[in-house]
JSON list of C-alpha atoms in Angstrom, two decimals:
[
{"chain": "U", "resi": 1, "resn": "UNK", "atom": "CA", "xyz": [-22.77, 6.78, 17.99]},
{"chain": "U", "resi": 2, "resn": "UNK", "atom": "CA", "xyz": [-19.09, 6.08, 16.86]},
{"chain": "U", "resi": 3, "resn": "UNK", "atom": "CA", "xyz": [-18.71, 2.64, 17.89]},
{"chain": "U", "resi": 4, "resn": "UNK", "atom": "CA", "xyz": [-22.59, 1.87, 16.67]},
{"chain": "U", "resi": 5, "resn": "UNK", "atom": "CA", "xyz": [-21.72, 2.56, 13.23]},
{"chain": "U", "resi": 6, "resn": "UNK", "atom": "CA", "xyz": [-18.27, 1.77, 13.11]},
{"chain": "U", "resi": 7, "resn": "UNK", "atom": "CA", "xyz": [-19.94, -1.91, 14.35]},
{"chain": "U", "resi": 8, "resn": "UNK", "atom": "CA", "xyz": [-22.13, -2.05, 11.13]},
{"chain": "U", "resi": 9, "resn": "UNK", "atom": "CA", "xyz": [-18.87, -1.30, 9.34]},
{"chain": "U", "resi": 10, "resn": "UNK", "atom": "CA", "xyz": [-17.49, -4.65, 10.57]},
{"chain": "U", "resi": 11, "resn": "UNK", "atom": "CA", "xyz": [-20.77, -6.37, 10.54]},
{"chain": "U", "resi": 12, "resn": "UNK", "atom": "CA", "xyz": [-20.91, -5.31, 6.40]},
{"chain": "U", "resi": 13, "resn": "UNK", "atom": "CA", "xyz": [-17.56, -6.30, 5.67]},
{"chain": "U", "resi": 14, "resn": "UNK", "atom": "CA", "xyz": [-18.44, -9.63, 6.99]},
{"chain": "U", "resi": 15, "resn": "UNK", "atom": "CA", "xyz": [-21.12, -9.85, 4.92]},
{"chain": "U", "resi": 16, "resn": "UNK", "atom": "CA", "xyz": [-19.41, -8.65, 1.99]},
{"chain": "U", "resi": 17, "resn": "UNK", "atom": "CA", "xyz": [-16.68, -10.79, 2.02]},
{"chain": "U", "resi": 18, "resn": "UNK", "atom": "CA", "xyz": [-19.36, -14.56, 2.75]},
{"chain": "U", "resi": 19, "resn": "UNK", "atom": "CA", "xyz": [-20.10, -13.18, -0.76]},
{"chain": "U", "resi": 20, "resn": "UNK", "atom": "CA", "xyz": [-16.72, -12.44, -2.51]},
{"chain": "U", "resi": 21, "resn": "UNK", "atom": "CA", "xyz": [-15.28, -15.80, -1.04]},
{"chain": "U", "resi": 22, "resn": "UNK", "atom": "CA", "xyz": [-18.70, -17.75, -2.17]},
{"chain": "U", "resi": 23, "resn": "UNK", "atom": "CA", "xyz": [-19.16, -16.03, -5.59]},
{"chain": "U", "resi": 24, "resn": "UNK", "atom": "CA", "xyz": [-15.90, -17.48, -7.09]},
{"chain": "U", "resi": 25, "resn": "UNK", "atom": "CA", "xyz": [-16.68, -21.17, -5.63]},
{"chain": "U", "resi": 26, "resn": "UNK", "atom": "CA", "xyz": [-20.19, -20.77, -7.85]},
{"chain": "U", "resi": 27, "resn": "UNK", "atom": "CA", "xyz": [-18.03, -19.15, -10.78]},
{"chain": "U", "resi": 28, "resn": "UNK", "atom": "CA", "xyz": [-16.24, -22.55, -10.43]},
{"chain": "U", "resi": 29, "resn": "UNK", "atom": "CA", "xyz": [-18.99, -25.04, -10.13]},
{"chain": "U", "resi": 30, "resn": "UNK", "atom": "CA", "xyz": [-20.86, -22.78, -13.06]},
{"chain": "U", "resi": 31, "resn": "UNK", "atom": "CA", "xyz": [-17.83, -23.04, -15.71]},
{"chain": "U", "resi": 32, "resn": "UNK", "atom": "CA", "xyz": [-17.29, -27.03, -14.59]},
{"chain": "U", "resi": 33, "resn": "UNK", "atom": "CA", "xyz": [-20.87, -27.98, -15.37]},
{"chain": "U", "resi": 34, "resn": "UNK", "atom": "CA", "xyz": [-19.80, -27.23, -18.86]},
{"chain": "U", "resi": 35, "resn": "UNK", "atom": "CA", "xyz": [-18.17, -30.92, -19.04]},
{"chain": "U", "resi": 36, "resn": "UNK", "atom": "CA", "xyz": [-21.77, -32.24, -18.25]},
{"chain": "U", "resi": 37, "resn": "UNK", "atom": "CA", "xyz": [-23.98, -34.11, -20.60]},
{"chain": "U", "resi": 38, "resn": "UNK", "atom": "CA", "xyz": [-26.95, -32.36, -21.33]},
{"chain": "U", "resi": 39, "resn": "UNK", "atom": "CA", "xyz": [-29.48, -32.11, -19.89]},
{"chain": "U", "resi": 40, "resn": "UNK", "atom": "CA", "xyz": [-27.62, -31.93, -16.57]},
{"chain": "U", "resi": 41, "resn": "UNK", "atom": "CA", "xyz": [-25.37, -29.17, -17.87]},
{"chain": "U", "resi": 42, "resn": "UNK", "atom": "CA", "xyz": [-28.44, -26.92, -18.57]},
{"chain": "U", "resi": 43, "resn": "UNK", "atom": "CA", "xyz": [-30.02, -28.09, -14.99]},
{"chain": "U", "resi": 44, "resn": "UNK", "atom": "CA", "xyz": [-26.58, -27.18, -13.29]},
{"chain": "U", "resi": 45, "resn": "UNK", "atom": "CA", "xyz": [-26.15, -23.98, -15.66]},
{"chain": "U", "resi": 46, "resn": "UNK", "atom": "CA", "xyz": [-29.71, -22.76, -14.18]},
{"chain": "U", "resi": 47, "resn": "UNK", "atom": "CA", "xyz": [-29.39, -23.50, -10.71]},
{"chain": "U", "resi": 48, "resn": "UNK", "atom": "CA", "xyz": [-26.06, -21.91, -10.69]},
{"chain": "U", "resi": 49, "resn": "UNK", "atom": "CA", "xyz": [-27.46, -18.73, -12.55]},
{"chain": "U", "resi": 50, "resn": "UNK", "atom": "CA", "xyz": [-29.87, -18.58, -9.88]},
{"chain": "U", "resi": 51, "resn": "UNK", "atom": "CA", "xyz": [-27.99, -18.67, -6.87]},
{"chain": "U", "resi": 52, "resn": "UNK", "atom": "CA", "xyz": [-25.36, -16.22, -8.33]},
{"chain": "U", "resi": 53, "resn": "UNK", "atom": "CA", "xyz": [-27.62, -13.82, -9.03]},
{"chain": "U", "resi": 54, "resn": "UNK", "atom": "CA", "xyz": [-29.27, -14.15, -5.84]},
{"chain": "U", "resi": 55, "resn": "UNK", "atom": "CA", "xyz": [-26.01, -13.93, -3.53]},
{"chain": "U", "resi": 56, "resn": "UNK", "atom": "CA", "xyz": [-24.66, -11.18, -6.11]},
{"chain": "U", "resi": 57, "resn": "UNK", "atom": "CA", "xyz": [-27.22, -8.96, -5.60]},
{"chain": "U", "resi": 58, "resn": "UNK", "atom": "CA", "xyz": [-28.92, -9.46, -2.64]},
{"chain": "U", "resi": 59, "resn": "UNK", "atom": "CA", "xyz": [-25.94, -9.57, -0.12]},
{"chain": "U", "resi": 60, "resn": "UNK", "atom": "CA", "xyz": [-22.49, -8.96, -1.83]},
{"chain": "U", "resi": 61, "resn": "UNK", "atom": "CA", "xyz": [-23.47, -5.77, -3.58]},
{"chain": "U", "resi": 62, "resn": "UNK", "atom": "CA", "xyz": [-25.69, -4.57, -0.57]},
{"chain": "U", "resi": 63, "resn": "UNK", "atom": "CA", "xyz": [-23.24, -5.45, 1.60]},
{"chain": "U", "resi": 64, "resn": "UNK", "atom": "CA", "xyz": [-20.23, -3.41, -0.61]},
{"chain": "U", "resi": 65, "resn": "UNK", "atom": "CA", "xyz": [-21.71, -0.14, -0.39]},
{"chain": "U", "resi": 66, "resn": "UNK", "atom": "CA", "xyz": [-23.09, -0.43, 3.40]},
{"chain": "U", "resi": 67, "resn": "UNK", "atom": "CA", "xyz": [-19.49, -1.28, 4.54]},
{"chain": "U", "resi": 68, "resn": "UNK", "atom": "CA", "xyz": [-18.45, 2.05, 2.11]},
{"chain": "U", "resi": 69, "resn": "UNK", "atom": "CA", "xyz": [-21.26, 4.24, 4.18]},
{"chain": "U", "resi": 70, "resn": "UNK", "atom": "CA", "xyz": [-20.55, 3.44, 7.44]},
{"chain": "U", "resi": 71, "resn": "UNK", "atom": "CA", "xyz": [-16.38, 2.80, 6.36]},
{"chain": "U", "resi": 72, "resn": "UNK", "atom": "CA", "xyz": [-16.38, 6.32, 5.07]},
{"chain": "U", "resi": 73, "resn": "UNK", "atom": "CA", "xyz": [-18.70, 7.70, 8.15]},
{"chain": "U", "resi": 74, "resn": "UNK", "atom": "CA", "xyz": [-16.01, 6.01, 11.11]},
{"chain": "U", "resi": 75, "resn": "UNK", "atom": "CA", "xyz": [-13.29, 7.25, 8.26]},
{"chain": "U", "resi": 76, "resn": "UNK", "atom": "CA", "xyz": [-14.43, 11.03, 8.44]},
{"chain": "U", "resi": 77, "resn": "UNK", "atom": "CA", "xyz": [-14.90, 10.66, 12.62]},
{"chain": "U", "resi": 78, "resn": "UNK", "atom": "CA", "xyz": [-10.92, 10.49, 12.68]},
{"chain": "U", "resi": 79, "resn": "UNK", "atom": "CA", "xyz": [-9.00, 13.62, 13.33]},
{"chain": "U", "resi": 80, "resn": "UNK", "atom": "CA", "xyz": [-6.14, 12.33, 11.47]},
{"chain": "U", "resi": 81, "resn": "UNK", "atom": "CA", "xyz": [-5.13, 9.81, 9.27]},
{"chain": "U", "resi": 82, "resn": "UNK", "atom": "CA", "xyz": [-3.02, 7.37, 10.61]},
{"chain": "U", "resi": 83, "resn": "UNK", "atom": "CA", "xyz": [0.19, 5.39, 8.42]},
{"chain": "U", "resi": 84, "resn": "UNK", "atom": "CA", "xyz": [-1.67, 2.32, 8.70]},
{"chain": "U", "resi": 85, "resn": "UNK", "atom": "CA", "xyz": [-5.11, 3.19, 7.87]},
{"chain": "U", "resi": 86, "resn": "UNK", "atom": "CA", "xyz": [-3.48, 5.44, 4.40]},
{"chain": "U", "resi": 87, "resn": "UNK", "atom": "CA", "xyz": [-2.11, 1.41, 3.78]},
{"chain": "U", "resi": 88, "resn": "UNK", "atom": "CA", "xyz": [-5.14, -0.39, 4.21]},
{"chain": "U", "resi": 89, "resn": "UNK", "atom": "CA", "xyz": [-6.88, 2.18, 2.30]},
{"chain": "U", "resi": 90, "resn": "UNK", "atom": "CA", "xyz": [-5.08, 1.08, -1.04]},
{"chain": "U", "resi": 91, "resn": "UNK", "atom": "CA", "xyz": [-5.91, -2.41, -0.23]},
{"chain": "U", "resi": 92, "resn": "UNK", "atom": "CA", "xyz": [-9.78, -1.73, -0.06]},
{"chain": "U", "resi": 93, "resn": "UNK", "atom": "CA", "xyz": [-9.18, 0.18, -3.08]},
{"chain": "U", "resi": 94, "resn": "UNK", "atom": "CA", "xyz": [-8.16, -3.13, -4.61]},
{"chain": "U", "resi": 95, "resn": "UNK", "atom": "CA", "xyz": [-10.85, -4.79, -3.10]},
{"chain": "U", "resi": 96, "resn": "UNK", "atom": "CA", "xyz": [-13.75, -2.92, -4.64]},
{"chain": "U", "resi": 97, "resn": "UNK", "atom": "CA", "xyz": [-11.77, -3.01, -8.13]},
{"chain": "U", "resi": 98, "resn": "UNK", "atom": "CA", "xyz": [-12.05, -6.80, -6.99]},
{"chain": "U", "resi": 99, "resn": "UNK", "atom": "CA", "xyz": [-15.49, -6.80, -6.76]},
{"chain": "U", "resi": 100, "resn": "UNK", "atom": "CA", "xyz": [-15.94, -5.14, -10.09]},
{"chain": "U", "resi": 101, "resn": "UNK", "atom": "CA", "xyz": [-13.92, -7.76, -11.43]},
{"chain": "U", "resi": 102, "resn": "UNK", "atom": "CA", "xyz": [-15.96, -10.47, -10.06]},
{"chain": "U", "resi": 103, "resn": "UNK", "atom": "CA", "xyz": [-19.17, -8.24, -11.08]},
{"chain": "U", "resi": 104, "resn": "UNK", "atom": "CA", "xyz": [-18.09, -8.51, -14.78]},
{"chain": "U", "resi": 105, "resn": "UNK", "atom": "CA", "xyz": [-17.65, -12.68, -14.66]},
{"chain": "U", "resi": 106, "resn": "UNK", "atom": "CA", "xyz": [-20.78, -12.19, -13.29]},
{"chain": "U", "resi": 107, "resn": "UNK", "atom": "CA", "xyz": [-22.46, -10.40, -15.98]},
{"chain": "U", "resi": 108, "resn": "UNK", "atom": "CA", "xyz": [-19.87, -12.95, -18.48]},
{"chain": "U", "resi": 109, "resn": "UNK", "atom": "CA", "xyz": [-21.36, -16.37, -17.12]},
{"chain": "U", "resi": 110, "resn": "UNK", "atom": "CA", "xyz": [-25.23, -14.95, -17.08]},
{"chain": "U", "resi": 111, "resn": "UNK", "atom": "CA", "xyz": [-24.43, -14.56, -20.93]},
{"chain": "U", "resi": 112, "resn": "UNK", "atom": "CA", "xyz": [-22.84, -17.97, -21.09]},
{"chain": "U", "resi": 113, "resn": "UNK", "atom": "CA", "xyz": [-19.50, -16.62, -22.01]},
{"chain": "U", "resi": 114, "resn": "UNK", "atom": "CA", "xyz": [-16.93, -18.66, -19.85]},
{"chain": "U", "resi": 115, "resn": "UNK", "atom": "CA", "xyz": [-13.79, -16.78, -20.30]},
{"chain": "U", "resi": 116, "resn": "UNK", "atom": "CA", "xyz": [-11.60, -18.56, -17.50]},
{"chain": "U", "resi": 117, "resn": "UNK", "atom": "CA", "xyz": [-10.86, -21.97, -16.59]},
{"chain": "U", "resi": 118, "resn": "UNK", "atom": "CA", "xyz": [-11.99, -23.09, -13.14]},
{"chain": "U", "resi": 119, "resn": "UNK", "atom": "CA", "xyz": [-8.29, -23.45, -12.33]},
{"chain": "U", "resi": 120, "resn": "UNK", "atom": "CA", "xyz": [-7.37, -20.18, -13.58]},
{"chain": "U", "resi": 121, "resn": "UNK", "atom": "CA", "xyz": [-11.19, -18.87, -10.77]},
{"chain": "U", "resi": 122, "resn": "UNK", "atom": "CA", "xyz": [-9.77, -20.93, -8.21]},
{"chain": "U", "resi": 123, "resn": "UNK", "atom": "CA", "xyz": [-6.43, -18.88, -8.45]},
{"chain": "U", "resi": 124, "resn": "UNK", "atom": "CA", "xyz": [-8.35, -15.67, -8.80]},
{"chain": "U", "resi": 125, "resn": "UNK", "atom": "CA", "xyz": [-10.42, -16.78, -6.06]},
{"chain": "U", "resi": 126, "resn": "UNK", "atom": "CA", "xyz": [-7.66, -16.27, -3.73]},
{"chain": "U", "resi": 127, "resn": "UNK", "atom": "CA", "xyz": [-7.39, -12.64, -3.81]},
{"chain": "U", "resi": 128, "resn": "UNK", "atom": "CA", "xyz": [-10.51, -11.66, -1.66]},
{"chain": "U", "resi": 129, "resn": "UNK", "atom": "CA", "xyz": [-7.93, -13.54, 1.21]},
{"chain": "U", "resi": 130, "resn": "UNK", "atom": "CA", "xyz": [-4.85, -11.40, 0.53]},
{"chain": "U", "resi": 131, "resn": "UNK", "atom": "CA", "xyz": [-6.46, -8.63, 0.52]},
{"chain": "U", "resi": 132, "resn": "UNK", "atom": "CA", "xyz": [-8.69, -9.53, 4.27]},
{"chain": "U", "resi": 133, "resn": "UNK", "atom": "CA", "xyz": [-5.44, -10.97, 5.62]},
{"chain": "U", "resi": 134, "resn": "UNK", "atom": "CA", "xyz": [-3.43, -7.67, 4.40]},
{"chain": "U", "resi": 135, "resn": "UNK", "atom": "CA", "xyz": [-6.37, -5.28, 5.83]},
{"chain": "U", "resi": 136, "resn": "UNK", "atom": "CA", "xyz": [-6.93, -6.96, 9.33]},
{"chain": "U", "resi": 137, "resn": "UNK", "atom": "CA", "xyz": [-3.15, -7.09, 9.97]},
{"chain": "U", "resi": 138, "resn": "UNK", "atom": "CA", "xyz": [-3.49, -3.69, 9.21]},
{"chain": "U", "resi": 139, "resn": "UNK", "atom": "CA", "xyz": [-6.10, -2.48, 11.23]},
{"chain": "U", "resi": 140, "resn": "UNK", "atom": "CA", "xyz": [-4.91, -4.98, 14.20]},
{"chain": "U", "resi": 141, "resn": "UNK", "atom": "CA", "xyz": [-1.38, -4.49, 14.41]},
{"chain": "U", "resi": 142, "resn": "UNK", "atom": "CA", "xyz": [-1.37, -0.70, 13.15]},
{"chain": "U", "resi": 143, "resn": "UNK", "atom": "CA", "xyz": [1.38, 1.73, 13.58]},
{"chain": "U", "resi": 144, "resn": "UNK", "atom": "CA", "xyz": [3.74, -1.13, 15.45]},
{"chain": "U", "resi": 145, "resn": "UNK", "atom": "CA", "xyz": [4.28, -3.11, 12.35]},
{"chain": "U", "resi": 146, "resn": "UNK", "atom": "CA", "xyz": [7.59, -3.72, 10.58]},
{"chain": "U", "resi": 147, "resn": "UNK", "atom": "CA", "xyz": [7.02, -2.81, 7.14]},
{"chain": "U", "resi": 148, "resn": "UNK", "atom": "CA", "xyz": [9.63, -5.06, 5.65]},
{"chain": "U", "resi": 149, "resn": "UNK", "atom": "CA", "xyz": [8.69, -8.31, 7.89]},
{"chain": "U", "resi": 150, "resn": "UNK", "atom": "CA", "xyz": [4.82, -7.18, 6.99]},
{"chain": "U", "resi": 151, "resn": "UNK", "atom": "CA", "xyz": [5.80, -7.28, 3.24]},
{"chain": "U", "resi": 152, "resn": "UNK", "atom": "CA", "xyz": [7.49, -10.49, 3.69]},
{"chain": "U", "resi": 153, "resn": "UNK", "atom": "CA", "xyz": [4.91, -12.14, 5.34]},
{"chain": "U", "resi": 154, "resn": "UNK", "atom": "CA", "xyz": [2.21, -10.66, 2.67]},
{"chain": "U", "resi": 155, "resn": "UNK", "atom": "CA", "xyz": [4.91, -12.45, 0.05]},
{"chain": "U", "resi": 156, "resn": "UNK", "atom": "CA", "xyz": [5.33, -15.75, 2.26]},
{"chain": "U", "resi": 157, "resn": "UNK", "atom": "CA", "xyz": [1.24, -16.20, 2.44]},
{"chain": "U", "resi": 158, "resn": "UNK", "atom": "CA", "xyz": [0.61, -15.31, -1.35]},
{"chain": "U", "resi": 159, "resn": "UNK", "atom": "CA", "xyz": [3.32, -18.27, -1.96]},
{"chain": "U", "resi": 160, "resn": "UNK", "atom": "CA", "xyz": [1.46, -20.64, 0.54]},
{"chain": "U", "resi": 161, "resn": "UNK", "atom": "CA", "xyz": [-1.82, -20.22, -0.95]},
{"chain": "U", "resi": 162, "resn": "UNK", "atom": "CA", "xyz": [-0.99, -20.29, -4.33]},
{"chain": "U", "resi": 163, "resn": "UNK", "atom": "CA", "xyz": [0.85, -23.30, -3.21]},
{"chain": "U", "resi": 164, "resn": "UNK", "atom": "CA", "xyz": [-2.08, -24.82, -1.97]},
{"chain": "U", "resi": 165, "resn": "UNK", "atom": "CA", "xyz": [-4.17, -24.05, -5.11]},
{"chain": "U", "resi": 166, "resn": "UNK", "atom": "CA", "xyz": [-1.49, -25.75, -7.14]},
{"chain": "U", "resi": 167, "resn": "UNK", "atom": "CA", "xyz": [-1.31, -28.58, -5.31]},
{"chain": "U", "resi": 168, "resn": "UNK", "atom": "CA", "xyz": [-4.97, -29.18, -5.07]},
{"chain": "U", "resi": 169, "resn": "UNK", "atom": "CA", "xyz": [-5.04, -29.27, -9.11]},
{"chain": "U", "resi": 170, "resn": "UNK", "atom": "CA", "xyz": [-2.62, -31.88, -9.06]},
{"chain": "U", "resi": 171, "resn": "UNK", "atom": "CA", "xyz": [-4.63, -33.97, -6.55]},
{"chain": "U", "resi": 172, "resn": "UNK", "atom": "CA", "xyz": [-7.86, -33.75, -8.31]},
{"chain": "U", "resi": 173, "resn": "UNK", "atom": "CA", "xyz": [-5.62, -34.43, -11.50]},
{"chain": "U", "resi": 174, "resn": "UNK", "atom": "CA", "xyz": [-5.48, -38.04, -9.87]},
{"chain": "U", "resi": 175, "resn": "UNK", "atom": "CA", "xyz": [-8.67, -38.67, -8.89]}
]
């Protein structure tokens, strides 16, 4: 029964995070169709509303608490909690206080209130990545990880990717 539901853990989480990587990229799209002439922007502004809402909550926030359930069911089958799994434990900590963040954009852009640039979503968007790549080197390497090359590496990604974002704003800059 163990592996059964610790498979619907992984199968949520995979679920869950189609949504938290999509969600920004519509966040995006949403807050550019802003520059748009109406009646375009209104046409975009809809559309976007709709599949938001749709992928929001129909999979991410399904998804969320199923991967809690059955995370907190494989979770309670342990006999003891392991170094790594304490770790990774903080990190889906800040995941979920990801999701609420994304949750309240959410709630922000169905009330037309566009708080962030799309430069400043793309940046956030990012996050939902650090966090998978710092929880499956986690649960994959476990207890035979160096900390301090672990931490670097975290530190050396974060710099690549936000490298990567920056570089892509100066690209579309030219265009």
């Amino acid at each position: 029964m163990y592996l059964y539901i610790k498979a619907l853990h992984i199968i949520f989480i995979v679920t869950w995070f189609a949504g938290l990587f999509y969600l920004p990229r519509l966040l995006i799209y949403n807050t550019e169709a802003n520059s748009k002439e109406q009646p375009i922007k209104l046409a975009l502004q809809q559309q976007f509303n709709v599949m938001i809402n749709r992928l929001w909550y129909i999979i991410t926030w399904p998804s969320a608490i199923l991967t809690l359930i059955f995370g907190g069911y494989t979770w309670y089958m342990l006999a003891a909690l392991p170094t790594w799994l304490s770790i990774k434990l903080i990190f889906v900590v800040c995941l979920y206080a990801y999701h609420i963040s994304l949750h309240i954009l959410v709630l922000q852009q169905a009330r037309a209130e566009f708080k962030f640039s799309s430069q400043q979503l793309r940046v956030w968007n990012e996050v939902a990545t650090i966090i998978l790549v710092s929880c499956v080197m986690l649960a994959v390497v476990k207890d035979s990880m160096s900390w301090l090359w672990g931490i670097i590496g975290l530190i050396l990604f974060i710099f690549v990717l936000m490298s990567a974002v920056k570089i892509y704003k100066l690209l579309r800059k030219e265009k």
